[in-house]
Coordinates of C-alpha atoms in Angstrom, one line a residue:
Chain A
G1 CA -103.2 58.0 -126.0
A2 CA -100.3 57.6 -123.7
G3 CA -99.0 60.6 -121.8
V4 CA -95.6 61.5 -120.6
S5 CA -94.1 58.7 -118.5
Q6 CA -91.2 58.8 -116.1
S7 CA -89.3 56.1 -114.4
P8 CA -88.6 55.2 -111.7
R9 CA -91.4 56.9 -109.8
Y10 CA -89.4 56.8 -106.6
K11 CA -85.7 56.5 -106.1
V12 CA -83.7 56.4 -102.9
A13 CA -80.0 56.9 -103.2
K14 CA -77.2 57.0 -100.7
R15 CA -75.2 60.2 -100.7
G16 CA -72.5 59.9 -103.3
Q17 CA -74.3 57.5 -105.6
D18 CA -75.1 58.2 -109.2
V19 CA -78.7 58.1 -110.4
A20 CA -80.4 58.1 -113.8
L21 CA -84.0 59.3 -114.3
R22 CA -85.8 58.5 -117.5
C23 CA -88.5 60.4 -119.4
D24 CA -90.6 59.0 -122.2
P25 CA -92.3 62.0 -123.9
I26 CA -95.5 61.9 -126.0
S27 CA -94.6 60.5 -129.4
G28 CA -93.7 63.2 -131.9
H29 CA -93.3 66.0 -129.4
V30 CA -90.3 68.2 -130.4
S31 CA -89.8 70.0 -127.1
L32 CA -88.7 68.3 -123.8
F33 CA -88.2 70.1 -120.5
W34 CA -86.8 69.0 -117.2
Y35 CA -87.9 70.7 -114.0
Q36 CA -86.9 70.2 -110.3
Q37 CA -89.5 70.6 -107.6
A38 CA -88.4 70.9 -104.0
L39 CA -90.8 70.1 -101.2
G40 CA -93.4 72.8 -100.9
Q41 CA -92.1 74.8 -103.8
G42 CA -93.0 75.3 -107.5
P43 CA -91.1 73.5 -110.2
E44 CA -87.9 75.2 -111.4
F45 CA -86.5 74.9 -114.9
L46 CA -83.4 72.7 -115.4
T47 CA -82.9 72.2 -119.1
Y48 CA -84.6 72.1 -122.5
F49 CA -84.3 70.0 -125.6
Q50 CA -85.5 70.6 -129.1
N51 CA -85.4 67.2 -130.7
E52 CA -81.9 65.9 -129.8
A53 CA -80.4 69.3 -129.3
Q54 CA -80.0 70.7 -125.8
L55 CA -80.7 74.3 -126.4
D56 CA -80.7 75.5 -122.8
K57 CA -79.1 74.0 -119.7
S58 CA -79.0 77.2 -117.7
G59 CA -81.0 75.8 -114.9
L60 CA -78.8 72.8 -114.1
P61 CA -77.6 73.5 -110.5
S62 CA -74.1 72.1 -110.9
D63 CA -71.8 70.1 -113.2
R64 CA -73.0 66.9 -111.4
F65 CA -76.2 67.2 -113.4
F66 CA -76.3 66.0 -117.0
A67 CA -79.1 65.4 -119.4
E68 CA -79.3 63.8 -122.8
R69 CA -81.8 63.0 -125.5
P70 CA -79.7 61.2 -128.1
E71 CA -82.4 60.2 -130.6
G72 CA -84.8 63.1 -130.0
S73 CA -87.3 61.0 -128.0
V74 CA -86.5 59.4 -124.7
S75 CA -84.5 61.6 -122.3
T76 CA -82.3 60.8 -119.3
L77 CA -81.4 63.1 -116.5
K78 CA -78.3 61.9 -114.7
I79 CA -77.1 63.1 -111.3
Q80 CA -73.6 62.2 -110.3
R81 CA -72.4 61.9 -106.7
T82 CA -75.8 62.8 -105.3
Q83 CA -76.1 65.1 -102.3
Q84 CA -78.9 65.6 -99.8
E85 CA -79.9 68.9 -101.5
D86 CA -80.6 67.0 -104.6
S87 CA -83.7 65.4 -102.9
A88 CA -86.7 66.7 -104.9
V89 CA -89.3 65.6 -107.5
Y90 CA -87.9 65.7 -111.0
L91 CA -90.6 66.5 -113.6
C92 CA -90.4 66.0 -117.3
A93 CA -92.7 67.8 -119.8
S94 CA -93.0 67.5 -123.5
G95 CA -94.8 69.5 -126.2
D96 CA -94.9 70.9 -129.6
L97 CA -92.8 74.0 -130.3
G98 CA -94.1 77.0 -128.3
A99 CA -97.2 75.1 -127.4
R100 CA -98.7 73.5 -124.3
Q101 CA -96.5 71.4 -122.1
F102 CA -97.7 68.0 -120.9
F103 CA -96.2 66.9 -117.6
G104 CA -95.2 63.5 -116.5
P105 CA -96.0 62.2 -112.9
G106 CA -92.4 62.9 -111.8
T107 CA -89.7 61.0 -110.1
R108 CA -89.3 61.5 -106.4
L109 CA -85.6 61.3 -105.5
T110 CA -84.6 61.0 -101.8
V111 CA -80.9 61.1 -101.0
L112 CA -80.0 59.7 -97.6
Chain B
G1 CA -85.2 87.7 -114.3
D2 CA -88.8 86.6 -114.5
S3 CA -90.6 85.7 -111.3
V4 CA -94.1 84.7 -110.0
T5 CA -95.4 85.3 -106.5
Q6 CA -98.5 83.6 -105.2
M7 CA -100.5 84.2 -102.1
E8 CA -99.3 82.0 -99.3
G9 CA -101.5 79.1 -98.3
P10 CA -102.8 76.8 -97.3
V11 CA -106.4 78.0 -98.2
T12 CA -109.2 76.1 -96.5
L13 CA -112.8 76.7 -97.6
S14 CA -116.2 75.2 -97.2
E15 CA -118.0 73.8 -100.3
E16 CA -119.7 76.5 -102.4
A17 CA -117.5 79.2 -101.0
F18 CA -115.9 81.8 -103.3
L19 CA -112.2 81.3 -104.1
T20 CA -109.5 83.8 -104.9
I21 CA -105.8 82.9 -105.2
N22 CA -103.6 85.9 -105.9
C23 CA -100.8 85.8 -108.3
T24 CA -98.4 88.6 -109.4
Y25 CA -95.5 88.4 -111.8
T26 CA -92.4 90.2 -112.9
A27 CA -91.2 89.9 -116.5
T28 CA -89.1 92.0 -118.8
G29 CA -91.1 91.0 -121.9
Y30 CA -94.7 90.2 -122.7
P31 CA -95.4 86.8 -121.1
S32 CA -98.1 84.3 -121.4
L33 CA -99.7 83.5 -118.1
F34 CA -100.9 80.1 -116.8
W35 CA -102.6 78.3 -113.9
Y36 CA -101.6 74.7 -113.4
V37 CA -103.2 72.3 -111.0
Q38 CA -101.8 69.3 -109.2
Y39 CA -104.4 66.9 -107.8
P40 CA -103.3 64.4 -105.1
G41 CA -101.2 61.7 -106.7
E42 CA -101.3 63.2 -110.1
G43 CA -99.1 65.2 -112.4
L44 CA -99.3 68.9 -113.2
Q45 CA -102.2 69.8 -115.5
L46 CA -102.9 73.0 -117.3
L47 CA -106.0 74.6 -115.9
L48 CA -106.2 77.8 -118.0
K49 CA -104.1 80.4 -119.7
A50 CA -104.0 83.9 -121.2
T51 CA -101.6 85.1 -123.8
K52 CA -102.1 88.9 -123.8
A53 CA -103.3 91.8 -121.7
D54 CA -107.0 91.7 -120.8
D55 CA -107.5 88.2 -122.0
K56 CA -109.5 86.0 -119.6
G57 CA -108.7 82.3 -119.3
S58 CA -111.4 80.0 -118.1
N59 CA -112.0 76.3 -117.5
K60 CA -114.0 74.1 -115.1
G61 CA -115.6 77.2 -113.5
F62 CA -112.2 78.8 -112.8
E63 CA -111.3 82.2 -114.3
A64 CA -108.3 84.5 -114.4
T65 CA -107.8 87.8 -116.2
Y66 CA -104.4 89.0 -117.4
R67 CA -104.0 92.4 -115.9
K68 CA -100.9 94.1 -117.3
E69 CA -101.4 97.3 -115.3
T70 CA -101.2 95.5 -112.0
T71 CA -99.0 92.6 -113.3
S72 CA -101.5 90.1 -111.9
F73 CA -103.4 87.0 -112.9
H74 CA -105.6 86.1 -109.9
L75 CA -107.5 82.8 -110.0
E76 CA -111.2 82.9 -109.0
K77 CA -114.0 80.4 -108.8
G78 CA -117.5 81.3 -107.7
S79 CA -118.4 78.1 -105.9
V80 CA -115.7 75.5 -105.0
Q81 CA -116.3 71.8 -104.7
V82 CA -114.5 69.2 -102.6
S83 CA -113.1 67.8 -105.8
D84 CA -111.2 71.2 -106.3
S85 CA -108.9 70.3 -103.5
A86 CA -105.4 70.4 -105.0
V87 CA -102.3 72.5 -105.3
Y88 CA -102.5 75.4 -107.7
F89 CA -99.5 77.0 -109.4
C90 CA -99.4 80.3 -111.3
A91 CA -96.8 80.4 -114.0
L92 CA -95.5 82.5 -116.9
S93 CA -93.7 81.9 -120.1
D94 CA -92.0 84.8 -121.8
Q95 CA -91.8 84.0 -125.5
S96 CA -91.1 87.6 -126.6
R97 CA -87.4 87.2 -126.2
G98 CA -84.9 85.1 -128.1
T99 CA -85.6 82.0 -126.0
S100 CA -89.0 81.5 -127.5
Y101 CA -89.5 77.8 -126.6
G102 CA -91.9 78.2 -123.7
K103 CA -89.8 77.7 -120.6
L104 CA -92.1 78.0 -117.6
T105 CA -91.4 80.0 -114.4
F106 CA -93.7 78.9 -111.5
G107 CA -94.9 80.4 -108.3
Q108 CA -94.5 78.4 -105.1
G109 CA -98.0 76.9 -105.2
T110 CA -101.1 77.3 -103.1
I111 CA -102.7 74.3 -101.3
L112 CA -106.5 74.4 -101.5
T113 CA -108.6 72.2 -99.2
V114 CA -112.4 72.3 -99.6
H115 CA -114.5 70.7 -96.8
P116 CA -118.0 69.4 -97.4

């Protein structure tokens, strides 16, 4: 079956632009996570959804970062007024409650 | 807060050599421990896991034992292959606290290159 998909796979933005990154989780998965992976580092937690409820957004680095999952399936991570330090790979993962997380391929964001 | 520390890489080995990648952790509760692997051009995949002390996780010839006394979860393989070349991440998930949904805390990753 289909795994977690993310789009776009690559995004180049000029500093100050807004971007939107999409995650399509595995159908039926309740949990959805966003992680940020800087070059040469491990992924770092950004936010967590259980169905449509955002239960933890403690990892979002600033109020320029916003995530939503309005119908409990597809999720969008939005970054407003992008800065160079936002350049990273953004990973989405989905899973059943408390169970294994399946990761998507990531979106590589480059802010010029 | 929770943290994971991996041995610094990169690690370069010849085929059939023995592999050890060290991982230690800090957690206030009773975490589950994981090794994830990222092959070139692919997403993160779960390699193995252990959920309590003294458990051994194993998969594809890789093994790791949850050592609570040393807060470690070192990854080992007796004979590596060229196809094992990848980035390996140690991670933990502390589900013993109120936030029991499985958020992962990762180490910085170790690049493994295996030469023929």
